Short mmCIF file of C-alpha atoms in Angstrom, two decimals:
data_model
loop_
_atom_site.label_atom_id
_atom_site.label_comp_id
_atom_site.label_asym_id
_atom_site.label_seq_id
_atom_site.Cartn_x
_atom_site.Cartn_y
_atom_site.Cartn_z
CA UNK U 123 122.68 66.91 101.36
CA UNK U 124 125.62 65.31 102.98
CA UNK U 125 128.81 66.83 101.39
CA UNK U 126 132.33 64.26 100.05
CA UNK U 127 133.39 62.68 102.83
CA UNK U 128 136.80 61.47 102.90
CA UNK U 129 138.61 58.92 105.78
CA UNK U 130 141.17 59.19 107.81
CA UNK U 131 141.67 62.72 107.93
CA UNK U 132 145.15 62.33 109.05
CA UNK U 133 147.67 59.64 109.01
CA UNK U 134 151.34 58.75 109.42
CA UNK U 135 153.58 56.12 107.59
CA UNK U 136 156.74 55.41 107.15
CA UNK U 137 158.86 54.95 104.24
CA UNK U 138 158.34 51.88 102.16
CA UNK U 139 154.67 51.33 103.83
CA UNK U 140 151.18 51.67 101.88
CA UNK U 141 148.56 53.33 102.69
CA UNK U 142 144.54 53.18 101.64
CA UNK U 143 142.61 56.65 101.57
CA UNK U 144 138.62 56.51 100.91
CA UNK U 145 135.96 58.65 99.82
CA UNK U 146 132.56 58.93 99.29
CA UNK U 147 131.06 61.36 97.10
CA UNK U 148 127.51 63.48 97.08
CA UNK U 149 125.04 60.66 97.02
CA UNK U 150 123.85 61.11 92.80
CA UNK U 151 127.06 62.04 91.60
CA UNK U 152 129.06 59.31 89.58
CA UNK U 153 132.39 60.40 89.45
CA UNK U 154 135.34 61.01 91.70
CA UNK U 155 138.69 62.54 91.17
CA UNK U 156 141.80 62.90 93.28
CA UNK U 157 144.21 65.67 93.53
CA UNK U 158 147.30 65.36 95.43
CA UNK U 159 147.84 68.98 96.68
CA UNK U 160 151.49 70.14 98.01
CA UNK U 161 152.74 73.82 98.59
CA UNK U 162 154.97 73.76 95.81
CA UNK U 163 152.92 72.42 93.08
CA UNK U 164 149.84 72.84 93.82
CA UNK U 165 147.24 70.36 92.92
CA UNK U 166 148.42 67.96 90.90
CA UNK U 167 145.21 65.36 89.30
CA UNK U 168 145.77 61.73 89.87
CA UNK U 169 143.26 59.94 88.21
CA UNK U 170 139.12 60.28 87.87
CA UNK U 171 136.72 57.36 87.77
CA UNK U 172 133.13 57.23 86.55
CA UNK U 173 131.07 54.11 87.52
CA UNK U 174 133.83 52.37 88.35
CA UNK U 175 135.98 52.35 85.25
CA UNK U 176 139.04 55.23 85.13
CA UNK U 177 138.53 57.69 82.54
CA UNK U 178 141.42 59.41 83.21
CA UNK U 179 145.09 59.37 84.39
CA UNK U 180 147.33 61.78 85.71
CA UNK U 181 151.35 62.13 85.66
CA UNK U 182 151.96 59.76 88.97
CA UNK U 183 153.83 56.24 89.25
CA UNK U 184 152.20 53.17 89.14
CA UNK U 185 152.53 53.28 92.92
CA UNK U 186 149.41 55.58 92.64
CA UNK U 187 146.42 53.21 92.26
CA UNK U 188 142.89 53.52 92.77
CA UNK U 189 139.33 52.10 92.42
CA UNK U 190 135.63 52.79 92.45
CA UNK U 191 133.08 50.25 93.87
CA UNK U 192 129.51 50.33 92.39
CA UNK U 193 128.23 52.47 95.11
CA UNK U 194 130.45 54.93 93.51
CA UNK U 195 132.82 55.09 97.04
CA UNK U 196 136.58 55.13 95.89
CA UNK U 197 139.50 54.37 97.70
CA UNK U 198 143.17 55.65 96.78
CA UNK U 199 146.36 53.74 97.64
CA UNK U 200 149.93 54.36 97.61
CA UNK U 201 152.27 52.00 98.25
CA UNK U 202 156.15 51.68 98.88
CA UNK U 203 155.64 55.17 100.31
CA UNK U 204 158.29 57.75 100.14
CA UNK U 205 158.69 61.27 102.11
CA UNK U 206 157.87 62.64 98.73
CA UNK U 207 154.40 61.43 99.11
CA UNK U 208 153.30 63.84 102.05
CA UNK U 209 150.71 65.78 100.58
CA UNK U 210 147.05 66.47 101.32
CA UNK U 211 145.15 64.51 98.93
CA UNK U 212 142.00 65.34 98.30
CA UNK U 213 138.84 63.56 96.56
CA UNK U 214 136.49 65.54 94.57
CA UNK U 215 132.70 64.58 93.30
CA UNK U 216 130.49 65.54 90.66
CA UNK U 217 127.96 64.42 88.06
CA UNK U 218 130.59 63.86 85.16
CA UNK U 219 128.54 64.22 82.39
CA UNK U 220 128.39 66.13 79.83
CA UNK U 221 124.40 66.61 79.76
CA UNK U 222 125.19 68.57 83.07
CA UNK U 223 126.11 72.10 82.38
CA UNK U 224 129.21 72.67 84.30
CA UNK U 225 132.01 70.15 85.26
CA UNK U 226 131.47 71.51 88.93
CA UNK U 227 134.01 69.41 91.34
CA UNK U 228 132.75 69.30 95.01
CA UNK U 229 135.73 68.57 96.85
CA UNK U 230 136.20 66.89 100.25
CA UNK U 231 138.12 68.30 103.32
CA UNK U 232 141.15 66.07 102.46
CA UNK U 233 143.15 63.14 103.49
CA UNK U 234 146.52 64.73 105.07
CA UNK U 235 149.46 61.83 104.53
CA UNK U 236 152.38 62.16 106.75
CA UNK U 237 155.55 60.34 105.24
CA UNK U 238 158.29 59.73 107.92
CA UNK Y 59 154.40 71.10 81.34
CA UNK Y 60 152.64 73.76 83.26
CA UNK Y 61 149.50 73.89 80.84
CA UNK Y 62 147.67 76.96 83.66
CA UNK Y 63 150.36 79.59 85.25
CA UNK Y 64 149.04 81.32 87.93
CA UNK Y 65 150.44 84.87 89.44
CA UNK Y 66 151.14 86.37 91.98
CA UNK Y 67 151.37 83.48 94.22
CA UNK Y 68 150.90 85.85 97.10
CA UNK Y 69 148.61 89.02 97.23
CA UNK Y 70 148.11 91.45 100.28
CA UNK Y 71 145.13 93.92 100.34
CA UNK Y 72 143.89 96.27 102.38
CA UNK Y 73 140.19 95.67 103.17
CA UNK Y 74 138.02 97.80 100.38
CA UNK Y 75 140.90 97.45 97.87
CA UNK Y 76 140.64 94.99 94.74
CA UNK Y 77 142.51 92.05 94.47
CA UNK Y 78 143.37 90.99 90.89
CA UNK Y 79 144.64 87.55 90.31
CA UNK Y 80 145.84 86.46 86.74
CA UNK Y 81 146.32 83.04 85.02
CA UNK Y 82 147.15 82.04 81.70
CA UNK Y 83 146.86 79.12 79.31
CA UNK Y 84 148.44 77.31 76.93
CA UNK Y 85 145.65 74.23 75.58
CA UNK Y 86 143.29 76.16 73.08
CA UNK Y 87 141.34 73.49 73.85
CA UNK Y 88 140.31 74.24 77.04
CA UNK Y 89 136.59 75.72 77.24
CA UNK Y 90 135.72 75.54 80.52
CA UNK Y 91 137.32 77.84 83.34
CA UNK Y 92 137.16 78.05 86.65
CA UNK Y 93 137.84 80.16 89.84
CA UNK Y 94 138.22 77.59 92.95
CA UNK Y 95 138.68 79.01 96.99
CA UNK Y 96 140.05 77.54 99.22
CA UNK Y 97 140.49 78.34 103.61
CA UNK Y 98 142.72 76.52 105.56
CA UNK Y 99 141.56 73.19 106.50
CA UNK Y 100 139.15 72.35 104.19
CA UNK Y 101 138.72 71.11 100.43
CA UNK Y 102 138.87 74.13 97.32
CA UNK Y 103 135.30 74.88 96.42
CA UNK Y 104 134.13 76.78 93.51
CA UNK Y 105 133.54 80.43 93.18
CA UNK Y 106 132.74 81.05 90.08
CA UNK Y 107 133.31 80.05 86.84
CA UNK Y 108 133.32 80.98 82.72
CA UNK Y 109 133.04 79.51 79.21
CA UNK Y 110 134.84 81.71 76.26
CA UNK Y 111 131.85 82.82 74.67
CA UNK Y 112 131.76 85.70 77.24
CA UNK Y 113 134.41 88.10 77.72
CA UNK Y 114 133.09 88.69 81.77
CA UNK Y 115 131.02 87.06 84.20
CA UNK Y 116 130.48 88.98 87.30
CA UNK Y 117 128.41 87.24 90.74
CA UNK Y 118 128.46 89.61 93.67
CA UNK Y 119 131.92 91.05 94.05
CA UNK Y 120 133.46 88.52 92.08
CA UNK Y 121 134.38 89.20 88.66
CA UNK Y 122 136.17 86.93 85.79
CA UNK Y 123 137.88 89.07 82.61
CA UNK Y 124 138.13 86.40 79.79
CA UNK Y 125 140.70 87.00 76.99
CA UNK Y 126 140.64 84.35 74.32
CA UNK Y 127 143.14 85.70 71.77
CA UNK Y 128 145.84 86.25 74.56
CA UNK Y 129 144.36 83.09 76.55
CA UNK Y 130 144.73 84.66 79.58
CA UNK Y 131 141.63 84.91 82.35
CA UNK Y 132 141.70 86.74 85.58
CA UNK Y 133 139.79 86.89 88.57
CA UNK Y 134 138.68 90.27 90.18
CA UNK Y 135 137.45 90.75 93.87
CA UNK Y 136 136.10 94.14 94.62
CA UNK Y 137 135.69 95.87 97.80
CA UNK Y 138 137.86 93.08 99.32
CA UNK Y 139 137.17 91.73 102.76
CA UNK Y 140 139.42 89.86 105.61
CA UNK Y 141 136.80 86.92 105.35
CA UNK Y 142 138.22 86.86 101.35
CA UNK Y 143 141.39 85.58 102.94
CA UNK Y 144 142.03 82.44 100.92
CA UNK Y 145 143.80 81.09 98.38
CA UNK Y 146 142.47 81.06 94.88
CA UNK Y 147 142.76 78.85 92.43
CA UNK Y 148 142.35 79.40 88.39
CA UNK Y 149 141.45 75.82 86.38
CA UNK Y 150 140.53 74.90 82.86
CA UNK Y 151 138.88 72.32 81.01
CA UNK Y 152 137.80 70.66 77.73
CA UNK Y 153 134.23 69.98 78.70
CA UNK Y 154 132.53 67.82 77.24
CA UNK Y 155 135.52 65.76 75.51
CA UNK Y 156 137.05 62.58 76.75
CA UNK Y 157 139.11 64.27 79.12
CA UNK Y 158 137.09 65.04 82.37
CA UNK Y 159 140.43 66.06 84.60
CA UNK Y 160 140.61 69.92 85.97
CA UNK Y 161 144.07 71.54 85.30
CA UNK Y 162 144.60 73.76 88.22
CA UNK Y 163 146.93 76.76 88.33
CA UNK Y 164 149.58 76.76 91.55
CA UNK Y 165 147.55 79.17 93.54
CA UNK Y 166 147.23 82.11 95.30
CA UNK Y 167 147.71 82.81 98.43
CA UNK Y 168 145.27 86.06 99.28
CA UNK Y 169 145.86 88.14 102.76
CA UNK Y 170 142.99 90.85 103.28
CA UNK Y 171 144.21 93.58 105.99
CA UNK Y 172 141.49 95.28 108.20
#
C-alpha cells in the first residue's frame, strides 16, 4: 500500500512569491491535514479537509489556503511569501471518521519551503 | 496558547538506560493521546497511543503512564537503543467531536549513546 506522497520535496522562493504544495494520501483514506513544522514551534496544524470540504482551521493568515479535489489529493498554497514561511510542511492522511477506532495520522515525508 | 507542553526538549541516554519523556495538558476535553516518532528526513509516524480509560498501555519497550487528575501523560522507552534516536512527539485529541485536528507538543529531541 503506497504510503502519502507529497510534491516537490524541496523548493525555493523568494519573498512576496506563492507557492503550491500537493499531496496525495493512502488510497481509502478521506482526509488530509497539514502541519507546518519549524524548530521552534514545532508542528503547528493548518487546516484538515474531508471530501473536499475543510472541517477544520488552524491559527495561520489567510495567506494559508488550501483545497481537496474529489480524488481526495490536496494541494496547499501560500502566497505573498515571507522568510517566516520556511518550514517543512507536511501532509498527513487518515480515515477521519469516527466509526474508525483511532484518529491515526499517516504522515508524508514533507514539503521543505525555502523562503529567501 | 500552548494547549500540550512537552519536556525536556532534549534527552541523552546511554544505550540500556530509560528515556522518560513528559507532556502535559490543559483541554479536559481531549480523549485521545498520542506518542508520534519522528527520524530525520522523513514525516512523524505513530508509536503508540492511549485513551484515559487506562492508566498504561505498554507495546514492546514502549510504555505510556496516563494521569487524568493531573492531566499529564508520559512516554517511557526501556532498554533504550541508538536506533531510538528520534524525536518524539506527545499529541491529544477530542475524538470523535467536530474537531478532527491533532495538538502536538514541541518535541523531543532523543540522543541514544552506544
Amino acid at each position: 500500500k503506497a504510503g502519502v506522497t507529497q510534491t516537490p520535496r524541496y523548493l525555493i522562493k523568494t519573498r512576496g512569491q506563492q507557492v503550491t504544495l500537493s499531496c496525495s494520501p493512502i488510497s481509502g483514506h478521506r482526509s488530509v491535514s497539514w502541519y507546518q513544522q519549524t524548530p521552534g514551534q514545532g508542528l503547528q496544524f493548518l487546516f484538515e479537509y474531508f471530501s473536499e470540504t475543510q472541517r477544520n482551521k488552524g491559527n495561520f493568515p489567510g495567506r494559508f489556503s488550501g483545497r481537496q479535489f474529489s480524488n481526495s489529493r490536496s494541494e496547499m498554497n501560500v502566497s505573498t511569501l515571507e522568510l517566516g514561511d520556511s518550514a517543512l510542511y507536511l501532509c498527513a492522511s487518515s480515515h477521519g471518521q469516527v466509526s474508525f477506532l483511532t484518529g491515526e495520522l499517516f504522515f508524508g515525508e514533507g514539503s521543505r519551503l525555502t523562503v529567501l | 496558547q500552548q494547549q500540550v507542553k512537552q519536556s525536556p526538549q532534549s534527552l541523552i541516554v546511554q544505550k540500556g538506560g530509560i528515556s522518560i519523556i513528559n507532556c502535559a495538558y490543559e483541554n479536559t476535553a481531549f480523549d485521545y493521546f498520542p506518542w508520534y516518532q519522528q527520524f530525520p528526513g522523513k514525516g512523524p509516524a505513530l508509536l503508540i497511543a492511549i485513551r484515559p480509560d487506562v492508566s498504561e498501555k505498554k507495546e514492546g519497550r514502549f510504555t505510556i503512564s496516563f494521569n487524568k487528575s493531573a492531566k499529564q501523560f508520559s512516554l517511557h522507552i526501556m532498554d533504550s537503543q541508538p536506533g531510538d534516536s528520534a524525536t518524539y512527539f506527545c499529541a491529544a485529541q477530542r475524538w470523535g467531536g467536530s474537531n478532527y485536528k491533532l495538538t502536538f507538543g514541541k518535541g523531543t529531541l532523543l540522543t541514544v549513546n552506544p
